[in-house]
Short mmCIF file of C-alpha atoms in Angstrom, two decimals:
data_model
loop_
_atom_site.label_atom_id
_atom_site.label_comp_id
_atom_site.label_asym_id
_atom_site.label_seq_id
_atom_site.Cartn_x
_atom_site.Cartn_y
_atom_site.Cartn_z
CA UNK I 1 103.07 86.88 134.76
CA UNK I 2 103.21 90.65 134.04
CA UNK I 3 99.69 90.91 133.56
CA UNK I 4 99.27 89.02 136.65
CA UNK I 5 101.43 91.40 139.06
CA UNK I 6 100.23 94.30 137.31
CA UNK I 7 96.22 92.96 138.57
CA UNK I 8 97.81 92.53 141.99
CA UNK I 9 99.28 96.25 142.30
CA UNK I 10 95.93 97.63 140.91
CA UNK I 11 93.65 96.17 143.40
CA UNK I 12 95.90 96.59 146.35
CA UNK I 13 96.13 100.32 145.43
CA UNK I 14 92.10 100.28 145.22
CA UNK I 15 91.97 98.44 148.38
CA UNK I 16 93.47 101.31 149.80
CA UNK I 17 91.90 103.93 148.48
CA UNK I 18 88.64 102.23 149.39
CA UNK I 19 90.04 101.97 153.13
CA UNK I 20 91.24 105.27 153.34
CA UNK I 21 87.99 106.53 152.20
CA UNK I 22 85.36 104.41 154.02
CA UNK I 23 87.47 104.23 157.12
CA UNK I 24 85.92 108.12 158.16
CA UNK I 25 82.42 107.08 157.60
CA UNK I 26 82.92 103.92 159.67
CA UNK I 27 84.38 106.02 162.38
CA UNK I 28 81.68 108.60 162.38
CA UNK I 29 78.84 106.22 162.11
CA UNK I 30 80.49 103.53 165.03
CA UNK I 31 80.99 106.51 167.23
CA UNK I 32 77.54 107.60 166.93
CA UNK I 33 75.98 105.09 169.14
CA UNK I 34 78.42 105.65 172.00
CA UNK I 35 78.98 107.52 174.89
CA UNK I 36 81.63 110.14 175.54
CA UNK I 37 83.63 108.29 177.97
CA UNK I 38 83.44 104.86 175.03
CA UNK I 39 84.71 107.43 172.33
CA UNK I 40 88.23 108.76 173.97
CA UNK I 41 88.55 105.42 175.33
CA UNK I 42 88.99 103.72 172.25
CA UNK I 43 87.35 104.83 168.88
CA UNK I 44 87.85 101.97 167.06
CA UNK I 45 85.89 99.63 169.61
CA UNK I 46 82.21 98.47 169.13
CA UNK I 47 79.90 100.41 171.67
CA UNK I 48 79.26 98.18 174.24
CA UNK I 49 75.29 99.10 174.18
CA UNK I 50 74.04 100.22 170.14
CA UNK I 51 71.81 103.26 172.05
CA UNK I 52 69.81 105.70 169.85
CA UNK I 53 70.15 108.73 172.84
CA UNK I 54 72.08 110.65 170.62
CA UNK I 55 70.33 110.47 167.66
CA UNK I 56 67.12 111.40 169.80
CA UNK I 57 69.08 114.41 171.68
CA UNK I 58 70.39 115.96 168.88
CA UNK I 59 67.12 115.84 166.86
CA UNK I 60 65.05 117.45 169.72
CA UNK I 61 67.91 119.97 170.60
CA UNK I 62 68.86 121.80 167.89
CA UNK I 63 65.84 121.46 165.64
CA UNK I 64 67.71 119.66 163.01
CA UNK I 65 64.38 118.83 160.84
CA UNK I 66 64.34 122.63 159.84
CA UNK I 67 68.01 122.49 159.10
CA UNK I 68 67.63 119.82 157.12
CA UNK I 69 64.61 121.60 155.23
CA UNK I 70 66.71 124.76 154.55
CA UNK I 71 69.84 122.64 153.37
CA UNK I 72 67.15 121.14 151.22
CA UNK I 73 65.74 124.17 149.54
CA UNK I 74 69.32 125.78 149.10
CA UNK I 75 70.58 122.40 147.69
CA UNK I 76 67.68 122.15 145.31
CA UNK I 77 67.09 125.36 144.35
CA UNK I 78 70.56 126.51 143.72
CA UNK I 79 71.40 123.26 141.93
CA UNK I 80 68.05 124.11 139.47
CA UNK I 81 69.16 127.88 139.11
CA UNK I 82 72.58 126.92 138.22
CA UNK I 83 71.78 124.53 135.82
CA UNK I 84 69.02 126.36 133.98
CA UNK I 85 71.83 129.21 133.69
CA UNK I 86 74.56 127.76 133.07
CA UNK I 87 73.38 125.56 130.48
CA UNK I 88 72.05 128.47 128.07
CA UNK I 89 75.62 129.97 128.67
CA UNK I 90 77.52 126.87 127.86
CA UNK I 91 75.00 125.86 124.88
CA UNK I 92 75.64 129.91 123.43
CA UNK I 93 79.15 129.27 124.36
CA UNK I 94 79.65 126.30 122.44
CA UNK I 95 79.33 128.27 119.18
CA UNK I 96 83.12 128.57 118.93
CA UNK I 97 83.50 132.70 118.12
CA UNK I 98 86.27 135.06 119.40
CA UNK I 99 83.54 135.71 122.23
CA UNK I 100 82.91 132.82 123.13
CA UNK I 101 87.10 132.23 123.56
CA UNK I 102 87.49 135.73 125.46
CA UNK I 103 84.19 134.48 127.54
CA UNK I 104 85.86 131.44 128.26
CA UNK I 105 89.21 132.94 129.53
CA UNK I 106 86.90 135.79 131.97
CA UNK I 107 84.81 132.34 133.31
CA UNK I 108 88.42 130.68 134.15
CA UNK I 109 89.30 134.16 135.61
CA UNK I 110 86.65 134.20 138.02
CA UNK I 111 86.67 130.47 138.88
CA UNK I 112 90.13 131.63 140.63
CA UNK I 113 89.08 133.83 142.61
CA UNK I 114 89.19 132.92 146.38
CA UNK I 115 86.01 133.24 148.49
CA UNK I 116 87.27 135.10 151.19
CA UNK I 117 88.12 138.00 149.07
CA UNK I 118 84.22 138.17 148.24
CA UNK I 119 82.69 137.46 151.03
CA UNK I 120 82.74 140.77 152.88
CA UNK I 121 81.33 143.08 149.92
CA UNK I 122 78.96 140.56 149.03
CA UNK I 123 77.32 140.45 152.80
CA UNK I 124 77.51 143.93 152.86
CA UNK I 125 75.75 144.47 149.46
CA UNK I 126 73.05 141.92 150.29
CA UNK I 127 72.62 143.07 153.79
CA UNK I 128 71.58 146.46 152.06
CA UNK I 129 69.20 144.65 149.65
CA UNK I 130 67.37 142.71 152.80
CA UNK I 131 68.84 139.90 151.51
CA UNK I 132 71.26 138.97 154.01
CA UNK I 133 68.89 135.29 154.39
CA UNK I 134 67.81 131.79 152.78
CA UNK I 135 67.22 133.82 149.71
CA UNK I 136 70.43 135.76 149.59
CA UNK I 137 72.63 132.61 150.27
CA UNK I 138 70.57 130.77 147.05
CA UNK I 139 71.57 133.73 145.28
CA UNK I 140 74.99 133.68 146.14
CA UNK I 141 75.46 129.92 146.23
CA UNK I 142 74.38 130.24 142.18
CA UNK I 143 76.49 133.15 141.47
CA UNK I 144 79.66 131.60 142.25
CA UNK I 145 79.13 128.55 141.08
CA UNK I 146 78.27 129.09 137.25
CA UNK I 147 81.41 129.77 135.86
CA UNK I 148 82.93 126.22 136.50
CA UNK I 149 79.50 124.78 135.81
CA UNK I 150 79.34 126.64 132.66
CA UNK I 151 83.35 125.43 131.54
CA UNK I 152 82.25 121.57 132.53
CA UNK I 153 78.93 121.91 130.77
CA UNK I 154 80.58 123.59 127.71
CA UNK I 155 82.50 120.70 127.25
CA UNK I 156 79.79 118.50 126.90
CA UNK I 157 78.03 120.47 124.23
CA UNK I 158 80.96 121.59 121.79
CA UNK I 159 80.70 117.78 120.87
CA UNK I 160 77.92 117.13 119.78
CA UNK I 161 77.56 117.43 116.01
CA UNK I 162 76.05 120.35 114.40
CA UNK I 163 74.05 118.06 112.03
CA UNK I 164 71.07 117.66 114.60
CA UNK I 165 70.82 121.40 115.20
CA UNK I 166 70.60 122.16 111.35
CA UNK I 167 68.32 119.43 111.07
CA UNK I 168 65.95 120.74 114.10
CA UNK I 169 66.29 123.98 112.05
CA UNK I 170 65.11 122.59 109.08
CA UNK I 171 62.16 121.11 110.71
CA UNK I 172 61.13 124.44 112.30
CA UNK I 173 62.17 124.25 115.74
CA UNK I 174 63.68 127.38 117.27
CA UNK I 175 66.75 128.00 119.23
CA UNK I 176 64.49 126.95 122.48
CA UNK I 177 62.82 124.18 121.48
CA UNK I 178 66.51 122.36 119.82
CA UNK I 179 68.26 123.80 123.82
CA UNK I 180 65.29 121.65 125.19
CA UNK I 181 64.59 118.85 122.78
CA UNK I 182 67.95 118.11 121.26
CA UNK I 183 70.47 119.15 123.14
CA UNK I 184 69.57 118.77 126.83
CA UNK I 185 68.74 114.88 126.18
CA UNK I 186 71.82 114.47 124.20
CA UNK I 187 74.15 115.83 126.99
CA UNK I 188 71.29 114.37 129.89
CA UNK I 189 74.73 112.56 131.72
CA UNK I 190 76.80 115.78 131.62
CA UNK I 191 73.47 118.10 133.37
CA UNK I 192 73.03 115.32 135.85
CA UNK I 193 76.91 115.35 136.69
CA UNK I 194 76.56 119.13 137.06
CA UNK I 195 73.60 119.16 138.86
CA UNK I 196 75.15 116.24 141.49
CA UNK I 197 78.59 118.46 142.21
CA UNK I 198 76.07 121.22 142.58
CA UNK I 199 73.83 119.93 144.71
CA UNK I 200 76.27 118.36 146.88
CA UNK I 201 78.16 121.64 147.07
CA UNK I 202 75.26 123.32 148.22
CA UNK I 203 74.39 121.02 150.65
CA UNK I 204 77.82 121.01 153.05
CA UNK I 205 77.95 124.98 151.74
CA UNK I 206 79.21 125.78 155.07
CA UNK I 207 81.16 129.65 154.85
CA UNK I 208 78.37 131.28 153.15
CA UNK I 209 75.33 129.94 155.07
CA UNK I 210 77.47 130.92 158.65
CA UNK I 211 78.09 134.69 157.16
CA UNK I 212 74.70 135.31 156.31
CA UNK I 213 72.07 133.55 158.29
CA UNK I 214 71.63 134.74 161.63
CA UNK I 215 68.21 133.92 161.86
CA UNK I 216 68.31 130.05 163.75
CA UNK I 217 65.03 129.01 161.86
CA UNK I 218 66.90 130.12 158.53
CA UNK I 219 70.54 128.26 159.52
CA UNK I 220 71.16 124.92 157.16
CA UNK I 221 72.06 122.10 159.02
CA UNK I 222 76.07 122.22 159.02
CA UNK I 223 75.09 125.55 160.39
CA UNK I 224 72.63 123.70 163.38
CA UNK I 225 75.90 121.30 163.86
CA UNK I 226 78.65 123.64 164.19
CA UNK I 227 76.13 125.34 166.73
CA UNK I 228 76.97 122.09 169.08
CA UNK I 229 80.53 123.09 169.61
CA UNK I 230 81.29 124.69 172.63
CA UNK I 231 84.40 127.25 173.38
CA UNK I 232 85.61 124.28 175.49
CA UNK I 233 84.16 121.22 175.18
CA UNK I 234 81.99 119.53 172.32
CA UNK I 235 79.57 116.55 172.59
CA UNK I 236 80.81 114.15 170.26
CA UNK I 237 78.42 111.71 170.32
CA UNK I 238 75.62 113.94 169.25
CA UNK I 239 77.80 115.55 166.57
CA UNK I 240 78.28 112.07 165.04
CA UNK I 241 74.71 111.47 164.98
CA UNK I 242 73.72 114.45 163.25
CA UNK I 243 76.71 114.32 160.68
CA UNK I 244 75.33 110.48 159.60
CA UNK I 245 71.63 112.22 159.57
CA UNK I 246 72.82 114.78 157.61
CA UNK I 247 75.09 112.88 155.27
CA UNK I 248 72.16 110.27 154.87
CA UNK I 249 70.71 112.14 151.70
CA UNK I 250 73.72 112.91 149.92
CA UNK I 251 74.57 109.26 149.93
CA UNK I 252 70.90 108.34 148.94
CA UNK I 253 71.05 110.42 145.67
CA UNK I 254 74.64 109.27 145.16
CA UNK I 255 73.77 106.02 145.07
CA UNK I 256 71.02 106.50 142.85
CA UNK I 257 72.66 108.91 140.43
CA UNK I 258 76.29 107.46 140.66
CA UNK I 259 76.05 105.46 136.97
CA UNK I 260 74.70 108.72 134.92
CA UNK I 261 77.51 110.48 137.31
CA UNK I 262 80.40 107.96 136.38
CA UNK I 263 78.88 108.42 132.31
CA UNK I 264 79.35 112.18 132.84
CA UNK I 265 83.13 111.98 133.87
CA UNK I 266 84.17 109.39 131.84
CA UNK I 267 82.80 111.18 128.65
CA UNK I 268 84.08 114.60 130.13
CA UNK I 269 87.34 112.93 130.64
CA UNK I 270 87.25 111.81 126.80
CA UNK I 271 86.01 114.40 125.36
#
């Protein structure tokens, strides 16, 4: 009977976590198919005519393919810098030393740090350096997020036993070729788990894109969506549509990285 109300509690607290969660999404992607006047009238309502107008407007008026490209390459490319980085840190850092400890406690430092208080001297310093673009914002984007993608992927790696590097070693493979062949496919669910946060932080990066890119055929597309909004007046219905166009791919590798992504936290979580 315990076992039985305990089953009941559990799902009905799932059930609304899953509500409370999926409710926005159903909101956004309902209202995207409906005029103005249908939204304030009653959000919750099916539009009375499924029309693809906004979808259409929004795609020819603020040139959201290019956005999309741009949130694409800093995505990508930041995700691939970060993990290429911050995996030879963590795998040095792993080798438990007083360094490695003081490293540690300077990563956990600057993982603290707000934003805001960087954000001026770093667009000043790259706006210098001619790098106040796609580039700079890549550069950036990796910068500040290797220390907690170094502490995560550290985690992963001071587990696994020292017995397959010393064997590597015996069979004459160098420090490279165990990072590569040994440990990288050992720890494959904690990279991709790294690499997802990374990638989905860089894709709805929205304060450091807005600082630096003036240049419209440069702007990612949360940049081309906040560029919608009016001082007064906004036009929901082709805000929605580009949101659920832009959200589109995030779900899409989600979905088909979510098991290797649910392996990485679980063992994180154990280890």
């Amino acid at each position: 009977m315990k076992w039985k109300k305990r089953t009941i509690v559990s799902w009905t607290i799932l059930v609304i976590l899953a509500v409370y969660a999926l409710l926005p999404i159903y909101l956004l992607f309902l209202n995207s198919f409906k005029t103005r006047g249908e939204i304030f009238s009653n959000p919750f309502e099916f539009p009375k005519n499924f029309s693809f107008s906004n979808y259409i407007k929004v795609w020819r008026s603020i040139d959201l393919i290019h956005g999309l490209l741009n949130s694409s390459m800093l995505a990508i490319l930041s995700t691939i810098f970060t993990l290429f980085l911050g995996g030879m840190a963590a795998y040095v850092l792993s080798k438990r030393s007083r360094g490695s400890s003081y490293a540690m406690t300077f990563l956990l430092f600057c993982n603290t740090l707000p934003l805001f208080i960087m954000l001026i001297p770093l667009f000043v310093w790259f706006r210098h350096l001619k790098l106040d673009n796609l580039l700079g914002v890549i550069i950036v984007t990796t910068g500040l997020s290797l220390p907690f993608s170094i502490m995560l992927l550290r985690s992963f790696l001071v587990t696994i036993p020292r017995e397959l590097e010393e064997a590597a070693l015996i069979d004459g493979a160098n420090r490279w070729q165990i990072f590569w062949k040994v440990i990288l496919p050992v720890a494959r669910s904690g990279f991709i788990t790294v690499g997802l946060l990374n990638f989905i932080g860089g894709w709805n990066s929205f304060t450091i894109p807005l600082t630096f890119l003036a240049d419209p055929n440069q702007q990612t597309a949360i940049i081309k969506i906040y560029t919608l909004s009016g001082q007064y007046t906004a036009p929901w219905g082709k805000i929605f549509a580009a949101i659920v166009i832009t959200i589109s791919p995030l779900i899409v590798v989600f979905l088909s990285l979510q098991r290797y992504f649910v392996k990485g936290l679980i063992g994180g979580a154990l280890k």
